[in-house]
Coordinates of C-alpha atoms in Angstrom, one line a residue:
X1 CA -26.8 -16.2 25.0
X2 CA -26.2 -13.8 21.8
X3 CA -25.1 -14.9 18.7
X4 CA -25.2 -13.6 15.5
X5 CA -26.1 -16.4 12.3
X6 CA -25.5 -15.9 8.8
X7 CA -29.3 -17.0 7.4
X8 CA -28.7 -15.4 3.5
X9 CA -25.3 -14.9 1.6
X10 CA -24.3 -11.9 3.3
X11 CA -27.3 -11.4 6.1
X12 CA -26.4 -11.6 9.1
X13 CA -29.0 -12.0 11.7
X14 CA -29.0 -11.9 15.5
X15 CA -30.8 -14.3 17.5
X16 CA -30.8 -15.9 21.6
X17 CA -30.0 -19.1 21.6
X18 CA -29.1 -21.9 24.5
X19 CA -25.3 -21.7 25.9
X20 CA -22.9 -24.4 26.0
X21 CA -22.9 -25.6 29.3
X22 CA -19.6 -26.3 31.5
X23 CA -20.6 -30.0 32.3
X24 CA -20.9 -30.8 28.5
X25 CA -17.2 -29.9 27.4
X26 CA -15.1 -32.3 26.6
X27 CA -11.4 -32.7 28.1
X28 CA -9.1 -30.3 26.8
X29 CA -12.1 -28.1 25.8
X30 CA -12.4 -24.5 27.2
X31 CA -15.4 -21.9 27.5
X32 CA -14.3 -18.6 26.2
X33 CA -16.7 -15.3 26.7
X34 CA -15.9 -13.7 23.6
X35 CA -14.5 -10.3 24.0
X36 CA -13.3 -9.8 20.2
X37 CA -13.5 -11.4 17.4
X38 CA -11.2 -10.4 14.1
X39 CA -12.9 -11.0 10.4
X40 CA -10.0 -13.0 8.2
X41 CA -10.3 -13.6 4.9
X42 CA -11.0 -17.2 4.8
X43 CA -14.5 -16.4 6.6
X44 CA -15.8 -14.0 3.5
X45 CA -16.4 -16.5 1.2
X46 CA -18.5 -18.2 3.8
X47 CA -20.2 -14.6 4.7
X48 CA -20.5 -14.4 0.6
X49 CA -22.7 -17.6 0.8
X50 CA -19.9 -20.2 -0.1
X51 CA -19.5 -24.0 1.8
X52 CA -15.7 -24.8 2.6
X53 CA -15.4 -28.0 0.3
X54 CA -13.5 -29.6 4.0
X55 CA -17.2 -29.1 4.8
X56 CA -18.2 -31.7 3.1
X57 CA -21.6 -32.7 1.4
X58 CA -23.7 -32.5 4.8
X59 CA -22.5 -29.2 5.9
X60 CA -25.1 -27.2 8.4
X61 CA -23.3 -23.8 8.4
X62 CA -25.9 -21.6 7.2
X63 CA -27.9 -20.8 10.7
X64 CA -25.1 -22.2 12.6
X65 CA -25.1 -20.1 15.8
X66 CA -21.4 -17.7 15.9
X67 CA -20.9 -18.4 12.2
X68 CA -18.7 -17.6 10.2
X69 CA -15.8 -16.0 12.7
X70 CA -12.8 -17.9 14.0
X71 CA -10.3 -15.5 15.4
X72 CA -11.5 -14.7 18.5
X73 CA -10.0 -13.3 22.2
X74 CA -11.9 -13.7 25.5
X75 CA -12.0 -14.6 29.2
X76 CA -12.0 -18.5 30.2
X77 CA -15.5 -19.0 31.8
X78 CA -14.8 -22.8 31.9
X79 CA -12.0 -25.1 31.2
X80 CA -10.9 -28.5 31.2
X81 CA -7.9 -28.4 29.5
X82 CA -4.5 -29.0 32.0
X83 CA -2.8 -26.0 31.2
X84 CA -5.6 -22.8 30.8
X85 CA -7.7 -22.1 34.1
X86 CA -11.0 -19.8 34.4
X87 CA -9.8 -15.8 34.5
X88 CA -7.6 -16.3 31.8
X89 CA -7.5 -13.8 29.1
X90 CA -6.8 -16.1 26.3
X91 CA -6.7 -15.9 22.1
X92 CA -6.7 -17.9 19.6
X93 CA -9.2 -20.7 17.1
X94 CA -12.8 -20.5 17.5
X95 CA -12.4 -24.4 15.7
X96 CA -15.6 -24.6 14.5
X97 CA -15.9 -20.9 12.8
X98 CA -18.6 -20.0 15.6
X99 CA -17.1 -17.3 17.1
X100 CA -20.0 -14.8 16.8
X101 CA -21.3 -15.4 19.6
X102 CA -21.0 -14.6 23.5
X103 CA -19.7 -17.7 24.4
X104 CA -17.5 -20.2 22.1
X105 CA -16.5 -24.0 23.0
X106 CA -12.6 -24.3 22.1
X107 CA -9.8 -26.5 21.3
X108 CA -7.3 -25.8 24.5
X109 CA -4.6 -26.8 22.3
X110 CA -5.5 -23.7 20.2
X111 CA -5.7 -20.8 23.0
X112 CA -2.8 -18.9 24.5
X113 CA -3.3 -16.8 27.6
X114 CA -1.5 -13.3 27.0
X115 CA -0.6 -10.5 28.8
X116 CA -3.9 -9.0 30.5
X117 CA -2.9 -5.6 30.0
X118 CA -2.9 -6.0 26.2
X119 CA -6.9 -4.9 25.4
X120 CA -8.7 -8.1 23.2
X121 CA -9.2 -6.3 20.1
X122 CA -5.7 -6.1 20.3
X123 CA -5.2 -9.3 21.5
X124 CA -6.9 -10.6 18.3
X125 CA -4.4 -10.1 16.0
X126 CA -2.1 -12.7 17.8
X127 CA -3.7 -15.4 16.1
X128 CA -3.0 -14.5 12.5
X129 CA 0.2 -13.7 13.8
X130 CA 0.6 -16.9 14.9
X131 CA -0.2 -18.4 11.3
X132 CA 2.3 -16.1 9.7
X133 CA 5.1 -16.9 11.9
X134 CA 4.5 -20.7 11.4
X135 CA 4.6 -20.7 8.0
X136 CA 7.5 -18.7 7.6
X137 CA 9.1 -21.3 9.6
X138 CA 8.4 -23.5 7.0
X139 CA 10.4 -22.3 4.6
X140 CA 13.8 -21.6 3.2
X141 CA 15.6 -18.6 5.3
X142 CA 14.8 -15.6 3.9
X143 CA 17.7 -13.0 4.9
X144 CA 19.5 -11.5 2.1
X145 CA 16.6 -12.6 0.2
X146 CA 13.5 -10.7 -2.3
X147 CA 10.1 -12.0 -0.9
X148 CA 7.0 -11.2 -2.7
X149 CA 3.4 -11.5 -1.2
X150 CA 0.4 -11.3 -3.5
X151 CA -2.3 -10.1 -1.7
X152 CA -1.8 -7.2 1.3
X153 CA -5.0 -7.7 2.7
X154 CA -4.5 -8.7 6.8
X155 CA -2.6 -11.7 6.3
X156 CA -0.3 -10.6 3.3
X157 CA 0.1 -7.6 5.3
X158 CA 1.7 -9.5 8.7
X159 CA 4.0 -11.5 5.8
X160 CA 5.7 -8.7 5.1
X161 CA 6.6 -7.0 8.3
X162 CA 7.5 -10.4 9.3
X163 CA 9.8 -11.1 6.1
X164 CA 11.4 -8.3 6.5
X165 CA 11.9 -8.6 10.4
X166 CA 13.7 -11.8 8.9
X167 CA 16.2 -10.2 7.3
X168 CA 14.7 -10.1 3.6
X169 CA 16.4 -7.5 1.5
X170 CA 13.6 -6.3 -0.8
X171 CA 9.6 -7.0 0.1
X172 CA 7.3 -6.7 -2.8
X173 CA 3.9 -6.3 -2.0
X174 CA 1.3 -6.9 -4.9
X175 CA -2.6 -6.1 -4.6
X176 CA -5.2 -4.4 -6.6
X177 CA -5.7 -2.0 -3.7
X178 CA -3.6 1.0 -3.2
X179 CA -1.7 0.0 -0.1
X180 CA 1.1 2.4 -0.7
X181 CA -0.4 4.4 2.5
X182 CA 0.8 1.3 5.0
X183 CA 3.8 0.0 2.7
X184 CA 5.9 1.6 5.4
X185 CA 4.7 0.2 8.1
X186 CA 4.8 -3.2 7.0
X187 CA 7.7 -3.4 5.9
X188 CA 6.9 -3.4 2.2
X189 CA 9.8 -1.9 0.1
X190 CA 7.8 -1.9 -3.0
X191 CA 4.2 -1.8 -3.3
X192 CA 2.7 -3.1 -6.4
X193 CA -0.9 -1.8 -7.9
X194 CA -1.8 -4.2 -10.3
X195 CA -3.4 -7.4 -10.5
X196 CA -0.9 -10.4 -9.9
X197 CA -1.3 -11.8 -13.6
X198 CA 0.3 -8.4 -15.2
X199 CA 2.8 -8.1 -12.5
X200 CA 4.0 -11.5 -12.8
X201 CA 4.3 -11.0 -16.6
X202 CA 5.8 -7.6 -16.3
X203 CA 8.9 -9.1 -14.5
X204 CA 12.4 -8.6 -15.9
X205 CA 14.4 -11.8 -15.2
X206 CA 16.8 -10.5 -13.0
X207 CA 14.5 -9.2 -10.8
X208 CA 12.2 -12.1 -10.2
X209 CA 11.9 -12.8 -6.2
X210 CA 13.1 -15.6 -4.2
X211 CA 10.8 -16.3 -2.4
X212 CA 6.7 -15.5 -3.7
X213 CA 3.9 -16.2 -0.8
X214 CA 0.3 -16.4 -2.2
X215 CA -1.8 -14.4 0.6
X216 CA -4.7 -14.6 -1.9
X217 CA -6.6 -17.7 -1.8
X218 CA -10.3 -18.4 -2.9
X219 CA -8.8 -18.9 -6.7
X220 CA -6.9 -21.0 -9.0
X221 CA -5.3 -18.3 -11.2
X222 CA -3.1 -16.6 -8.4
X223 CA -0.8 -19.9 -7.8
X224 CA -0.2 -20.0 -11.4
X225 CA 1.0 -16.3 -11.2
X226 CA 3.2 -16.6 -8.4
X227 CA 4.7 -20.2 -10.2
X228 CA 5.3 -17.6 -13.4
X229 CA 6.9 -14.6 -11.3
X230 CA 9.4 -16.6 -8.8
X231 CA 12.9 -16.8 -9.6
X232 CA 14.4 -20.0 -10.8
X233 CA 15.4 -22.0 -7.8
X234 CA 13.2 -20.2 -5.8
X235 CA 10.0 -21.2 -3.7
X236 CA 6.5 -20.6 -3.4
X237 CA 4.7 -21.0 -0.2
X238 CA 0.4 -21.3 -1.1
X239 CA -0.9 -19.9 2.3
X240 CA -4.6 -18.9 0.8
X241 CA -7.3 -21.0 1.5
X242 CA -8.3 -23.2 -1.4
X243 CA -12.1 -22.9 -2.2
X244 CA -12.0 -26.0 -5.0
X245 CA -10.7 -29.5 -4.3
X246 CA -8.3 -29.9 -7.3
X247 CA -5.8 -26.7 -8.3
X248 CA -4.4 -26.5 -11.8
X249 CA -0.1 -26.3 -11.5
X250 CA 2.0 -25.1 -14.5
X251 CA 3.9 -28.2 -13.9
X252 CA 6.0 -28.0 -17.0
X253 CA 7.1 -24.4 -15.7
X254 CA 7.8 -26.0 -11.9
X255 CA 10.5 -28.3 -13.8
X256 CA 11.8 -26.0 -15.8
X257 CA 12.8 -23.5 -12.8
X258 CA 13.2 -26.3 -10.1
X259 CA 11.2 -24.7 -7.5
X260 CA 9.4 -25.6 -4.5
X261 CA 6.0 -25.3 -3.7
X262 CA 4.9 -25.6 -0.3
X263 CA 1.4 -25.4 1.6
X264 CA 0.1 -26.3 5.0
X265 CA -1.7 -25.2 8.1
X266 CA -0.8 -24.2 11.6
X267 CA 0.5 -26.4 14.1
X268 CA 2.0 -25.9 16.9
X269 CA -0.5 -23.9 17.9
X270 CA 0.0 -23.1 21.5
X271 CA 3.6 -22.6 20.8
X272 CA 3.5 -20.3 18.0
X273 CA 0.7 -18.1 19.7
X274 CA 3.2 -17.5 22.7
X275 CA 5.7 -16.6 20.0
X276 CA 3.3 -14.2 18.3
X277 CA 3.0 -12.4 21.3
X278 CA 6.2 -12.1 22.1
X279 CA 6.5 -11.1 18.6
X280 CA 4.1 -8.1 19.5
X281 CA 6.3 -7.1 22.2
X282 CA 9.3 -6.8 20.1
X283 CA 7.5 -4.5 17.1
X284 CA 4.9 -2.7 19.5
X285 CA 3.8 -0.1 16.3
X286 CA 2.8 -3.7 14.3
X287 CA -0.3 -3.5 17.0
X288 CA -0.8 0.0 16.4
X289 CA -1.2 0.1 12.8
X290 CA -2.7 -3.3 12.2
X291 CA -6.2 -3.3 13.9
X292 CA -7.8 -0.3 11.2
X293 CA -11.5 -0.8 12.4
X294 CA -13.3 -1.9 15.0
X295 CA -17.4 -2.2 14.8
X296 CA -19.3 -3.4 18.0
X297 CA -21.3 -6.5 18.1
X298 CA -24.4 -5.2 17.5
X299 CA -22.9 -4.0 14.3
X300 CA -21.1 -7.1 13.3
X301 CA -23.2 -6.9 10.0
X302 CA -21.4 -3.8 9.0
X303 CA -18.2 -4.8 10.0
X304 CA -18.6 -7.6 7.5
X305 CA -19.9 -5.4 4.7
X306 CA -16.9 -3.5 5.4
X307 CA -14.2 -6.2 5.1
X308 CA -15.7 -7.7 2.2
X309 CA -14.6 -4.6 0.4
X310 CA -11.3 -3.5 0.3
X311 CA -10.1 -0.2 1.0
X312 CA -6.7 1.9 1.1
X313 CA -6.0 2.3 4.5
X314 CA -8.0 -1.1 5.8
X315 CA -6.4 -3.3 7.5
X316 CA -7.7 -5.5 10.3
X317 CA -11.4 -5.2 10.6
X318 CA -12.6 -6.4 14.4
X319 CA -16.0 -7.2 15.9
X320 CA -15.9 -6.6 19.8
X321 CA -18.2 -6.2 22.7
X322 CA -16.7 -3.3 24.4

């Protein structure tokens, strides 16, 4: 089969190399054909040249075959997993960030098979969806509420649509890229050009949000800033992926304005990609505006280029094979 393998910080290359076979998977595995695959944040610092530290000291990624992509939407090929049969269009976690590739091994437990009429690069953005929706489970109810995302890259983008679908009052949106061009769209009532450190200090007191998500990751400095700009009594949630083992808190600031800080991954995984679907249905122009660019495989090199630098009016950028 295909597959694309990052063999220098940011060089991708492709190469042919065996498929996984149907007799090797594991219960509750499934063989997806990959139809589309979405670029999230979390996989440019890889692309960039950079070893998750859950890796640990023995990670193989560079040359790993389908690396680094994990959102990905296909056809079931193979399955041993109860509950998803061969035919299915399905979407959700390639598990091992090797879904670059024309065929990925995945976690059943992590797919959802959607509505065939919905086209995979469409299909894709269910999974980030998913993540969203989950972690704004997680916290306090946000109706009535001002909810601040740092970061309106893909992910900080689908927090404010869905904080505002909640019920939030005000959305603040805060990014060094103009996104005032999608604001709109995504439910942002105020969106913020500035790096979070100046915003954060720029805040009167009275109009400090409730509720301040970090969409960032990849840094320390950006959890500090939301800590500083939330309201007292209010919460942060830290949803950006944390490249360094250890993160520096303003913990003398945390007592001061008894706040909460929260943090976690995705669970519920099948559940919460069934509800992201139906969460599609309910806001059909979310899909429309949200997928910005899409590159075919053979140009999954450029599509990375491309998301590692952001630009007003980019959004989603997907990698698909039709």
């Amino acid at each position: 089969m295909w597959a694309h393998r990052l063999v220098a910080p940011q060089r991708l290359e492709t190469t042919e190399v065996p498929a996984p076979q149907e007799a090797a998977l594991a219960p509750g595995q499934v063989l997806v054909a990959v139809a589309a695959g979405g670029i999230c944040g979390s996989d440019l610092p890889l692309f960039r040249g950079g070893i998750s530290p859950d890796a640990g000291p023995d990670a193989r990624e560079f040359g790993t075959p389908g690396f680094p992509m994990h959102e990905v939407a296909g056809a079931v090929v193979a399955s041993r997993h109860p509950d998803i049969g061969v035919g299915e269009d399905v979407v959700g976690w390639a598990p091992r960030f090797d879904g670059l590739a024309e065929l990925v091994v995945c976690d059943g437990d992590g797919l959802h098979a959607h509505d065939r009429r919905l086209p995979a690069r469409t299909a894709v953005m269910i999974q980030p969806l998913a993540c969203v929706l989950y972690a704004m489970e997680q916290v306090r109810p946000v109706a009535g509420r001002t909810v601040a995302v740092i970061g309106q890259g893909p992910i900080g983008s689908l927090f404010g649509h869905v904080a505002k679908a909640s019920g939030a009052a005000r959305v603040v949106g805060v990014d060094r890229v103009d996104r005032s061009d999608s604001a709109a769209v995504f439910g942002v009532d105020e969106a913020v050009l500035a790096s979070s450190d100046l915003w954060a200090a720029s805040l009167p007191a009275g109009e400090r949000p409730d509720l301040v998500v970090e969409a960032v990751g990849h840094q320390t400095a950006t959890l500090t800033h939301a800590v500083e700009a939330v309201a007292s009594g209010g919460e942060v949630f830290y949803f950006g992926v944390p490249d360094e083992l250890v993160y520096p808190l303003p913990m003398r600031l945390m007592l001061r304005k008894n706040l909460t800080l929260r943090a976690g991954v995705t669970l519920e995984r099948r559940r919460v990609l069934a509800l992201a679907e139906e969460y599609l249905r309910e806001h059909p122009a979310l899909a429309e505006c949200y997928v910005s660019h899409v590159f075919p495989v053979d140009a999954a090199q450029s599509a990375f280029e491309h998301a590692v630098r952001p630009a007003p009016g980019q959004v989603k950028v997907v990698v698909a094979t039709a």
